[in-house]
Structures are given as structure tokens and as C-alpha cells.
Short mmCIF file of C-alpha atoms and ligand atoms in Angstrom, two decimals:
data_model
loop_
_atom_site.label_atom_id
_atom_site.label_comp_id
_atom_site.label_asym_id
_atom_site.label_seq_id
_atom_site.Cartn_x
_atom_site.Cartn_y
_atom_site.Cartn_z
CA MET A 19 -40.23 1.87 150.48
CA PHE A 20 -41.99 -1.12 148.21
CA GLU A 21 -43.84 1.42 146.17
CA HIS A 22 -42.99 -0.96 143.00
CA LEU A 23 -43.90 -3.93 144.53
CA LYS A 24 -47.13 -2.48 145.57
CA LYS A 25 -48.08 -1.48 142.07
CA SER A 26 -47.03 -4.79 140.46
CA ASP A 27 -47.56 -7.51 142.76
CA SER A 28 -50.29 -6.69 145.24
CA GLU A 29 -50.55 -10.29 146.30
CA VAL A 30 -46.73 -10.42 147.41
CA TYR A 31 -46.98 -6.73 148.92
CA GLU A 32 -49.89 -7.80 150.99
CA ILE A 33 -48.08 -10.80 152.45
CA VAL A 34 -44.78 -8.75 152.93
CA LYS A 35 -46.99 -6.18 154.89
CA LYS A 36 -48.23 -9.09 157.16
CA GLU A 37 -44.71 -10.22 158.04
CA TYR A 38 -43.92 -6.75 158.75
CA ARG A 39 -46.80 -6.18 160.95
CA ARG A 40 -46.07 -9.47 162.61
CA GLN A 41 -42.47 -8.18 163.32
CA GLU A 42 -43.64 -4.98 164.80
CA GLU A 43 -46.42 -5.77 167.06
CA CYS A 44 -45.09 -9.18 168.55
CA LEU A 45 -42.07 -9.89 171.01
CA GLU A 46 -39.47 -11.56 169.17
CA LEU A 47 -37.93 -13.80 171.68
CA ILE A 48 -36.43 -16.40 169.12
CA ALA A 49 -32.61 -16.37 170.17
CA SER A 50 -31.38 -16.75 166.74
CA GLU A 51 -33.45 -13.71 165.33
CA ASN A 52 -32.64 -9.91 165.01
CA PHE A 53 -33.84 -7.03 163.05
CA ALA A 54 -31.33 -5.79 160.37
CA SER A 55 -30.96 -1.87 159.99
CA TYR A 56 -32.28 -0.21 156.84
CA PRO A 57 -28.78 0.28 155.66
CA VAL A 58 -28.14 -3.44 155.85
CA LEU A 59 -31.69 -4.21 154.19
CA GLU A 60 -31.06 -1.56 151.35
CA ALA A 61 -27.59 -3.17 150.50
CA ALA A 62 -29.26 -6.63 150.60
CA SER A 63 -31.89 -5.62 148.11
CA SER A 64 -29.53 -3.63 145.56
CA PHE A 65 -28.41 -4.22 142.12
CA PHE A 66 -25.88 -6.72 143.15
CA THR A 67 -28.42 -9.46 143.17
CA ASN A 68 -27.98 -9.31 139.24
CA LYS A 69 -24.75 -10.28 138.90
CA TYR A 70 -22.79 -13.49 138.51
CA ALA A 71 -19.28 -13.41 140.19
CA GLU A 72 -17.96 -16.80 140.31
CA GLY A 73 -14.49 -16.97 142.12
CA TYR A 74 -12.82 -14.68 144.15
CA PRO A 75 -11.56 -10.76 144.15
CA GLY A 76 -9.04 -10.47 140.99
CA LYS A 77 -9.74 -14.32 140.07
CA ARG A 78 -13.27 -14.60 138.51
CA TYR A 79 -14.98 -16.57 135.82
CA TYR A 80 -17.09 -13.49 134.52
CA GLY A 81 -16.54 -10.31 132.97
CA GLY A 82 -17.87 -7.07 134.75
CA CYS A 83 -16.74 -8.16 138.36
CA GLY A 84 -15.09 -4.58 139.13
CA PRO A 85 -17.53 -3.36 141.66
CA CYS A 86 -18.12 -7.04 143.01
CA ASP A 87 -14.22 -7.37 143.71
CA GLU A 88 -14.50 -4.00 145.50
CA ILE A 89 -17.39 -4.93 147.71
CA GLU A 90 -16.09 -8.53 148.23
CA ARG A 91 -12.63 -7.11 149.35
CA THR A 92 -14.06 -4.42 151.67
CA ALA A 93 -16.39 -7.22 153.18
CA GLN A 94 -13.38 -9.67 153.75
CA GLU A 95 -11.02 -7.02 155.14
CA ARG A 96 -13.87 -5.63 157.47
CA CYS A 97 -14.38 -9.14 158.70
CA ARG A 98 -10.78 -10.09 159.32
CA LYS A 99 -10.26 -6.92 161.54
CA LEU A 100 -13.47 -7.51 163.29
CA PHE A 101 -12.89 -10.99 164.28
CA ASN A 102 -9.00 -10.85 164.43
CA ALA A 103 -8.71 -13.50 161.56
CA GLU A 104 -5.90 -14.33 159.40
CA HIS A 105 -8.30 -15.16 156.67
CA ALA A 106 -11.92 -14.64 155.97
CA ASN A 107 -14.18 -16.19 153.35
CA VAL A 108 -17.54 -14.19 153.22
CA GLN A 109 -19.36 -16.13 150.73
CA PRO A 110 -20.96 -18.91 152.53
CA HIS A 111 -24.65 -18.57 152.00
CA SER A 112 -25.44 -19.86 155.53
CA GLY A 113 -23.94 -21.07 158.80
CA THR A 114 -24.33 -24.96 157.56
CA GLN A 115 -22.77 -24.22 154.14
CA ALA A 116 -19.78 -22.62 156.11
CA ASN A 117 -19.54 -25.77 158.61
CA MET A 118 -19.84 -28.06 155.57
CA ALA A 119 -16.92 -26.03 153.77
CA VAL A 120 -14.81 -26.59 156.75
CA TYR A 121 -15.33 -30.29 156.91
CA PHE A 122 -14.75 -30.75 153.49
CA SER A 123 -11.44 -29.19 153.52
CA VAL A 124 -9.89 -31.30 156.13
CA LEU A 125 -12.15 -34.52 156.29
CA SER A 126 -12.76 -37.42 154.13
CA PRO A 127 -16.37 -39.20 154.51
CA GLY A 128 -16.32 -41.71 157.43
CA ASP A 129 -13.86 -39.71 159.29
CA THR A 130 -14.78 -39.03 163.06
CA ILE A 131 -16.12 -35.59 164.13
CA MET A 132 -17.08 -34.59 167.62
CA GLY A 133 -19.64 -31.67 168.88
CA MET A 134 -22.71 -31.04 170.96
CA HIS A 135 -25.63 -33.42 170.77
CA LEU A 136 -28.62 -31.43 169.34
CA SER A 137 -30.71 -31.97 172.60
CA HIS A 138 -27.64 -30.67 174.40
CA GLY A 139 -27.22 -27.53 172.79
CA GLY A 140 -25.52 -28.60 169.42
CA HIS A 141 -26.70 -27.64 165.88
CA LEU A 142 -27.99 -30.00 163.18
CA SER A 143 -24.85 -29.45 161.36
CA HIS A 144 -22.71 -30.79 164.04
CA GLY A 145 -23.24 -34.21 163.22
CA HIS A 146 -26.87 -35.02 163.73
CA PRO A 147 -27.94 -38.17 161.90
CA THR A 148 -30.51 -36.42 159.77
CA SER A 149 -28.31 -33.68 158.44
CA PHE A 150 -25.18 -34.39 155.82
CA SER A 151 -22.84 -33.89 158.75
CA GLY A 152 -24.11 -37.07 160.27
CA ARG A 153 -24.47 -39.03 156.93
CA TYR A 154 -21.05 -38.23 155.76
CA PHE A 155 -19.13 -38.53 158.85
CA HIS A 156 -19.18 -40.51 161.94
CA THR A 157 -20.13 -38.41 164.85
CA VAL A 158 -19.40 -38.71 168.72
CA PRO A 159 -21.87 -36.40 170.43
CA ILE A 160 -20.81 -34.41 173.65
CA GLU A 161 -23.49 -34.36 176.32
CA LEU A 162 -23.75 -31.83 179.15
CA ASP A 163 -23.37 -32.69 182.73
CA ARG A 164 -26.48 -33.70 183.94
CA ARG A 165 -26.14 -31.90 187.17
CA THR A 166 -24.89 -28.54 186.21
CA GLY A 167 -26.39 -28.57 182.61
CA MET A 168 -22.75 -27.29 181.33
CA ILE A 169 -19.78 -28.80 179.43
CA ASP A 170 -17.83 -30.88 181.81
CA TYR A 171 -14.49 -30.51 179.72
CA ASP A 172 -12.72 -33.45 181.71
CA VAL A 173 -15.57 -35.51 180.12
CA VAL A 174 -14.96 -34.22 176.85
CA ASN A 175 -11.30 -34.81 177.05
CA ARG A 176 -11.68 -38.53 177.97
CA LEU A 177 -14.31 -38.78 175.23
CA ALA A 178 -11.79 -37.67 172.61
CA GLU A 179 -9.31 -39.73 174.20
CA LYS A 180 -11.44 -42.75 173.76
CA THR A 181 -12.90 -41.94 170.17
CA LYS A 182 -9.69 -40.01 168.45
CA PRO A 183 -11.94 -37.43 166.34
CA LYS A 184 -10.04 -35.88 163.42
CA LEU A 185 -12.09 -32.48 164.21
CA ILE A 186 -14.07 -31.08 167.20
CA VAL A 187 -16.68 -28.42 167.02
CA ALA A 188 -16.82 -26.02 169.66
CA GLY A 189 -20.13 -24.26 169.39
CA ALA A 190 -23.98 -24.32 170.18
CA SER A 191 -27.34 -23.14 169.23
CA ALA A 192 -28.88 -23.65 172.82
CA TYR A 193 -26.46 -23.13 175.59
CA SER A 194 -26.39 -20.19 177.82
CA ARG A 195 -22.90 -20.28 179.18
CA ILE A 196 -19.70 -19.19 178.11
CA ILE A 197 -17.79 -21.62 175.77
CA ASP A 198 -14.01 -22.28 176.78
CA PHE A 199 -12.18 -22.40 173.49
CA LYS A 200 -8.96 -22.43 175.17
CA LYS A 201 -9.77 -25.68 176.83
CA PHE A 202 -11.17 -27.09 173.58
CA ARG A 203 -7.86 -26.26 172.07
CA GLU A 204 -6.03 -28.23 174.76
CA ILE A 205 -8.08 -31.28 173.85
CA CYS A 206 -7.63 -31.12 170.31
CA ASP A 207 -3.84 -30.92 170.70
CA HIS A 208 -3.85 -33.86 173.13
CA VAL A 209 -5.73 -36.04 170.42
CA GLY A 210 -4.42 -34.31 167.41
CA ALA A 211 -7.69 -33.05 166.14
CA TYR A 212 -8.84 -29.76 164.31
CA LEU A 213 -10.76 -27.02 166.25
CA MET A 214 -13.83 -25.58 164.23
CA SER A 215 -15.25 -23.18 166.43
CA ASP A 216 -18.92 -22.10 165.34
CA ILE A 217 -19.95 -19.00 166.90
CA ALA A 218 -23.21 -18.52 164.90
CA HIS A 219 -25.25 -17.50 167.96
CA ILE A 220 -22.73 -15.44 169.89
CA ALA A 221 -20.67 -13.64 167.16
CA GLY A 222 -21.98 -10.11 168.31
CA LEU A 223 -20.69 -10.76 171.66
CA VAL A 224 -17.56 -12.25 170.72
CA VAL A 225 -16.95 -8.83 168.52
CA ALA A 226 -17.86 -6.52 171.43
CA GLY A 227 -15.64 -8.52 173.69
CA LEU A 228 -18.25 -9.91 175.96
CA HIS A 229 -17.61 -13.63 174.88
CA PRO A 230 -13.62 -14.82 174.90
CA SER A 231 -12.77 -14.90 171.20
CA PRO A 232 -12.29 -18.27 169.39
CA PHE A 233 -9.14 -16.88 167.89
CA PRO A 234 -6.13 -17.60 168.32
CA HIS A 235 -7.30 -20.96 169.33
CA SER A 236 -9.20 -22.39 166.55
CA ASP A 237 -7.96 -23.39 163.24
CA PHE A 238 -11.37 -22.66 161.57
CA VAL A 239 -14.23 -20.38 163.06
CA THR A 240 -17.54 -20.18 161.26
CA THR A 241 -20.67 -18.14 161.99
CA THR A 242 -23.88 -16.74 160.59
CA THR A 243 -24.30 -13.19 160.10
CA HIS A 244 -27.90 -12.80 161.10
CA LYS A 245 -27.99 -13.65 164.78
CA THR A 246 -26.47 -11.40 167.39
CA LEU A 247 -24.39 -9.92 164.53
CA ARG A 248 -27.37 -8.41 163.26
CA GLY A 249 -26.56 -8.54 159.62
CA PRO A 250 -28.13 -10.14 156.45
CA ARG A 251 -29.00 -14.00 156.57
CA GLY A 252 -25.98 -15.57 155.68
CA GLY A 253 -22.60 -17.21 156.84
CA LEU A 254 -18.88 -16.73 157.18
CA ALA A 255 -15.94 -19.16 157.19
CA MET A 256 -12.69 -18.01 158.80
CA CYS A 257 -9.39 -19.84 159.34
CA ARG A 258 -5.72 -19.56 160.02
CA LYS A 259 -3.55 -18.50 156.85
CA GLU A 260 -2.27 -21.86 156.55
CA PHE A 261 -5.95 -23.20 155.44
CA ALA A 262 -6.88 -20.11 153.38
CA GLU A 263 -6.44 -21.67 149.89
CA LEU A 264 -8.04 -25.06 151.04
CA LEU A 265 -11.02 -23.10 152.76
CA ASP A 266 -11.66 -20.92 149.65
CA LYS A 267 -11.59 -23.92 147.20
CA ASN A 268 -14.07 -25.98 149.22
CA ILE A 269 -16.46 -23.22 149.43
CA PHE A 270 -16.05 -22.42 145.63
CA PRO A 271 -16.32 -24.46 143.35
CA GLY A 272 -16.43 -27.29 146.26
CA ILE A 273 -20.15 -26.77 147.64
CA GLN A 274 -21.37 -23.59 146.12
CA GLY A 275 -21.78 -21.73 142.71
CA GLY A 276 -21.92 -17.87 142.36
CA PRO A 277 -21.79 -15.90 145.43
CA PHE A 278 -24.74 -13.77 146.70
CA MET A 279 -23.15 -10.36 146.07
CA HIS A 280 -25.95 -8.44 147.40
CA ILE A 281 -25.59 -10.28 150.52
CA ILE A 282 -21.95 -9.75 150.55
CA ALA A 283 -22.59 -6.02 150.28
CA ALA A 284 -25.06 -6.29 153.16
CA LYS A 285 -22.61 -8.22 155.21
CA ALA A 286 -19.79 -5.61 154.71
CA VAL A 287 -22.45 -2.84 155.81
CA ALA A 288 -23.17 -5.02 159.06
CA PHE A 289 -19.62 -5.42 159.75
CA GLY A 290 -19.18 -1.50 159.42
CA GLU A 291 -21.78 -1.16 161.92
CA ALA A 292 -20.50 -3.59 164.15
CA MET A 293 -17.17 -1.82 164.19
CA LYS A 294 -19.01 1.31 165.82
CA PRO A 295 -18.82 1.98 169.59
CA GLU A 296 -22.64 1.78 169.84
CA PHE A 297 -22.61 -1.80 168.81
CA ARG A 298 -20.74 -2.57 171.76
CA LEU A 299 -23.15 -0.86 174.12
CA TYR A 300 -26.14 -2.76 172.09
CA GLN A 301 -24.43 -6.15 172.98
CA GLU A 302 -23.82 -5.37 176.54
CA GLN A 303 -27.40 -4.35 176.80
CA ILE A 304 -28.69 -7.84 175.21
CA VAL A 305 -26.64 -9.66 177.95
CA LYS A 306 -28.01 -7.47 180.65
CA ASN A 307 -31.62 -8.08 179.31
CA SER A 308 -31.04 -11.58 179.24
CA LYS A 309 -29.96 -11.79 182.74
CA ALA A 310 -32.96 -9.68 183.96
CA LEU A 311 -35.19 -11.93 181.97
CA ALA A 312 -33.50 -14.85 183.52
CA GLU A 313 -34.00 -13.14 187.01
CA GLY A 314 -37.68 -12.56 186.28
CA LEU A 315 -38.41 -15.92 185.07
CA ILE A 316 -36.92 -17.58 188.26
CA GLU A 317 -39.07 -15.24 190.24
CA GLU A 318 -42.31 -16.66 188.47
CA LYS A 319 -41.02 -20.21 189.49
CA PHE A 320 -39.37 -21.33 186.10
CA ASN A 321 -36.35 -23.84 186.05
CA LEU A 322 -33.50 -22.65 183.80
CA VAL A 323 -31.10 -25.23 182.15
CA SER A 324 -27.72 -24.35 183.98
CA GLY A 325 -29.48 -22.24 186.34
CA GLY A 326 -29.08 -18.77 184.16
CA THR A 327 -27.20 -17.09 181.54
CA ASP A 328 -24.07 -15.71 180.63
CA ASN A 329 -25.22 -14.71 177.16
CA HIS A 330 -28.19 -13.78 174.97
CA MET A 331 -30.03 -16.84 175.37
CA ILE A 332 -32.01 -18.62 178.03
CA LEU A 333 -33.27 -22.38 178.08
CA VAL A 334 -36.36 -22.95 180.01
CA ASP A 335 -36.95 -26.41 181.45
CA LEU A 336 -40.73 -26.56 181.57
CA ARG A 337 -41.28 -29.73 183.18
CA ASN A 338 -42.27 -28.44 186.37
CA LYS A 339 -44.85 -26.28 184.80
CA GLY A 340 -46.98 -29.40 183.41
CA ILE A 341 -46.58 -27.99 179.82
CA LYS A 342 -44.55 -29.27 176.82
CA GLY A 343 -42.46 -26.94 174.72
CA ASN A 344 -44.79 -27.29 171.59
CA LEU A 345 -47.86 -26.22 173.46
CA ALA A 346 -45.70 -23.43 175.52
CA GLN A 347 -44.52 -22.07 172.14
CA TYR A 348 -48.37 -21.96 170.84
CA ILE A 349 -49.68 -20.62 173.81
CA LEU A 350 -47.06 -17.82 173.84
CA GLU A 351 -47.60 -17.02 170.20
CA GLU A 352 -51.37 -16.62 170.96
CA ALA A 353 -50.34 -14.09 173.62
CA GLY A 354 -48.16 -12.34 170.88
CA ILE A 355 -45.00 -13.76 172.21
CA THR A 356 -42.71 -15.60 169.48
CA SER A 357 -40.18 -18.44 170.62
CA ASN A 358 -39.09 -21.77 169.84
CA LYS A 359 -39.60 -25.26 171.47
CA ASN A 360 -36.53 -26.76 172.18
CA SER A 361 -35.22 -30.02 173.54
CA ILE A 362 -33.35 -29.77 177.15
CA PRO A 363 -30.47 -31.97 178.13
CA ASN A 364 -31.73 -35.71 178.37
CA ASP A 365 -35.27 -34.70 177.09
CA THR A 366 -37.64 -37.72 176.87
CA GLU A 367 -39.95 -35.85 174.60
CA LYS A 368 -39.19 -36.05 170.77
CA PRO A 369 -37.79 -33.27 168.98
CA PHE A 370 -41.03 -31.74 167.77
CA ILE A 371 -42.83 -32.02 171.07
CA THR A 372 -39.89 -31.24 173.62
CA SER A 373 -39.90 -30.24 177.15
CA GLY A 374 -38.40 -26.76 177.18
CA ILE A 375 -38.44 -23.41 175.12
CA ARG A 376 -35.48 -21.37 174.18
CA LEU A 377 -35.54 -17.61 174.79
CA GLY A 378 -33.08 -14.72 173.61
CA THR A 379 -33.00 -11.11 173.89
CA PRO A 380 -31.15 -9.83 170.58
CA ALA A 381 -34.15 -8.73 168.77
CA VAL A 382 -36.13 -7.08 171.51
CA THR A 383 -32.84 -5.17 172.42
CA THR A 384 -32.45 -3.98 168.89
CA ARG A 385 -36.04 -2.18 169.66
CA GLY A 386 -34.47 -0.12 172.71
CA MET A 387 -36.10 -2.63 175.28
CA LYS A 388 -34.26 -2.75 178.65
CA GLU A 389 -34.39 -4.44 182.17
CA ALA A 390 -37.74 -3.12 183.11
CA GLN A 391 -39.62 -4.45 180.02
CA MET A 392 -37.59 -7.82 180.52
CA LYS A 393 -38.96 -8.19 184.06
CA GLN A 394 -42.66 -7.39 182.57
CA ILE A 395 -42.19 -10.01 179.77
CA ALA A 396 -41.35 -12.49 182.24
CA VAL A 397 -44.63 -11.82 183.85
CA PHE A 398 -46.34 -11.95 180.59
CA ILE A 399 -44.71 -15.27 179.71
CA SER A 400 -45.70 -16.76 183.25
CA ARG A 401 -49.29 -15.55 183.16
CA ALA A 402 -49.64 -17.08 179.69
CA ILE A 403 -48.48 -20.36 180.55
CA ASN A 404 -50.75 -20.47 183.60
CA SER A 405 -53.69 -19.63 181.11
CA ALA A 406 -52.92 -22.32 178.84
CA ASP A 407 -56.74 -23.12 178.43
CA ASN A 408 -58.15 -19.41 178.69
CA LYS A 409 -58.52 -17.79 175.35
CA GLU A 410 -59.78 -14.73 176.95
CA ALA A 411 -56.79 -14.41 179.34
CA LEU A 412 -54.47 -14.78 176.35
CA LYS A 413 -56.16 -12.18 174.54
CA GLU A 414 -55.86 -9.73 177.15
CA ILE A 415 -52.09 -10.53 177.38
CA LYS A 416 -51.78 -10.18 173.69
CA LYS A 417 -53.18 -6.44 174.09
CA GLU A 418 -50.77 -5.67 176.86
CA VAL A 419 -47.71 -6.90 174.35
CA ARG A 420 -49.16 -4.76 171.75
CA LYS A 421 -48.89 -1.81 173.91
CA MET A 422 -45.53 -2.51 174.94
CA THR A 423 -44.27 -3.07 171.27
CA ASP A 424 -46.22 0.20 170.00
CA THR A 425 -44.02 2.12 172.41
CA PHE A 426 -40.71 0.51 170.85
CA PRO A 427 -41.17 0.53 166.77
CA ILE A 428 -38.34 -1.10 164.81
CA TYR A 429 -38.63 0.35 161.37
CA GLY A 430 -41.48 2.58 161.88
CA TRP A 431 -42.41 2.19 158.22
CA THR A 432 -45.62 3.55 156.92
CA GLU A 433 -47.04 2.91 153.57
C1 LIG B 550 -27.91 -21.16 163.51
C2 LIG B 550 -26.59 -21.91 163.45
C3 LIG B 550 -26.11 -22.63 162.33
C4 LIG B 550 -26.96 -22.32 161.04
O1 LIG B 550 -27.35 -21.41 160.34
P1 LIG B 550 -28.15 -21.52 159.03
O2 LIG B 550 -27.57 -20.15 158.40
O3 LIG B 550 -29.49 -21.57 159.64
O4 LIG B 550 -27.41 -22.76 158.17
C5 LIG B 550 -24.86 -23.10 162.79
N1 LIG B 550 -24.30 -23.61 163.70
C6 LIG B 550 -24.96 -22.93 164.95
C7 LIG B 550 -24.46 -23.25 166.17
C8 LIG B 550 -26.23 -22.23 164.84
O5 LIG B 550 -26.81 -21.56 165.88
#
């Protein structure tokens, strides 16, 4: 692999190699990341990258789209089957694009949307003021219950009654509990709102039946393809049949130009992988690992938002450890552990500082790690946080991390 790049552009080649080494040698605990398979990587770097195919299968604005039609139809069909969706659009370049297309399909600027607040688990594209979603739409943020750290559906219902949103977003980037799409549907019906479920983080769990499906409750379902779903970097937008034409039109020509056909090919490959029985076992192990890591952290006297996890993710409240999220992220990186600082509910620190870190198990599970390694990782994290100003101790942890990652290679690429 990369023999041509190596020959023609050693500068870029060396940087690619650095990134490869980083992935192999560190413990990847960022909850939104994963390692796509070689078949997915090959499809993503295939000859389809050269092709313009504006439009949809059978209705293109360019010639020579035969194979593009075939690959996009294959991706659509697999996607519908996988998620039990009436209609699937596989063209969104990212999760944010998928959300934008849905908003533009049924909302006008100034309409009200309701979604989880960024520091209560929501995503920027759910109405944050710095995102297009908060600039074009009036947004009502949902906050988590202060006591439980979970969604209180009665509070959501009352907030919806009072603010009359036209669309409610059910979905999160930092929420470690089950999301009750049926309850969100009831609230939407009560106030006459559309329901868009954003399953970017949990798509893999949904496919494997380990998290309740957003269908048939949702009008629209959006997701990324690169998180628990373990495909290429990209997005998907699905909907009930009645919205199909509207949604397609709002992706192209609404907000995008030519589709990334190479990524659509890679999405098709990832969907194929997700249909196999091994994928279900993989998702089960993600959740088992997440619970084991949570238990390990609790044993090390860490406080977890909501007290634990039902999915692939853990949100750690660091306030009792006397360390801010940004410093914790830095310290862990010094010890070979990659994570991200994250706001916790009612955080008094700014989003660039934060009082928490978010951890997830999809990536370490892909490399074959199990509960025993999670317990060990919890101890690594605890030792690192307690050695914040001890460079030698962090170096020693990094060595032990390296021993562990060497035992669980991902790609095993050799020059
Ligand atoms: C990751 C994420 C997205 C956006 O994904 P991008 O591909 O980075 O645009 C949208 N919604 C949620 C809930 C996410 O977690």
C-alpha cells in the first residue's frame, strides 16, 4: 500500500505514516472514532473519486454514470434494509450536511427547532448559536435533569407545549443512555412537530438491535457513517416515503453539488459488513467494553454523568479530581491515550476548558480488546490523572500502553 505515494511525494507519505503510527500505537478512546476496514479504505480510495455524478441514479446531469448508478443503487438498497427505512439518501458528505438537508426540507428560516443543548449532550448542528442551525432557526435547548443526568421526558413535553417547535431533534453526541424515540414521537404528535432522530453516534448499535430503532417513530433519521457504524467519513439521511422527493431535492441541488462516489462505494461496503453476524457480535462487545470501562473508572473513584452507560460512551465528571477537561485530555495524550475534553451538564467552564472528558469503546473494540483490557485502561487513566505533573510517570504509562497496543494490531501495515 502507498508505494506510489512513497515514490512521488515523500513529504506527504511521511505524514501519512506518522498518522498511521499514531493510530496503531495509541489507545483511541474518542467515542466518535473508529477504524474502517481495508475493504472500506480501498473503496474510498478507488477510481470513483474521479467521477462527477450530479443528480441521482437514472437522472444524472453528466454522461458516463452507469457504474455510479449501480454503486449508488446498491448503497441505497443496503442502507434501507439495514435501518428498515422507507427511503435513503446516501449522498450527504457528513452528518451536519444530512441535518441541514432535513431542516431545509421542512423548515423556513426563523422557525423553531428543539434539540439537546451542546453541553447537555447535543451536537452543534442541533441549534447551537455558532452553527448554521442556530443562526437560521430559532432554537429551544433541551437540558438534562440535574439530579439524574438523563433526559426527563415530562420536562421536554412541557417545554414543547410552551415553545411549539416545528421540528424536534432526538439525538446526541455525549449522552450515555438509551434515547426513547417513541416518547419523542408522542411529544411531537402532541405539539404537531416533525421528529428528526440523529443517530450519528449509535447507528451501529441500532443496526445490531442493541439500541431501539428510531423507525417507525421518526419522520427523518440522520446519521454519520464513520462512528459506531465503522464506515468511511460521511453522512446519511433517511425518511418516510412521503418526504423522499423533498429530501433528495434539498441535498442535491439544495446544499451539495457532485456526490462523493468513492465514499458512496465505501458506504456500500460498510453496509455490507454491517449486515454480517460478526457485526452484531462486534457491537455487543462495544457495549460490554463500555460497561467494563465504566465499572473500572468508578472503582478508581471517577464520577460518571448519569452514573454509568447503556451504550458505547462514558462521560466523566472530573470535578472531584481537581483537574479540568482540557488538562486531562493533554495528560492522557502524554500517556498515549487519546480522548476529548467535553462539557458536562451545567458546566461552569467554557467549552474550550470544560469539566469533563468523553470516552468511548468502538475503536479499541475494533482492535480486539475485551473487558480485561478495559479494566487495565481504567487504571492507566487513573494513574495518569493522578500524575498530572510527573512527566516520568506519564512516560512509564505510555510504555505500558504501547505494550498493550502492540498486542492488538489494527492494520498491521508494513512498508
Ligand atoms: C458526529 C455528529 C454529527 C455530525 O457529524 P459530522 O460528520 O462531523 O458533520 C451530527 N450529529 C451528531 C449527534 C453527532 O454526534
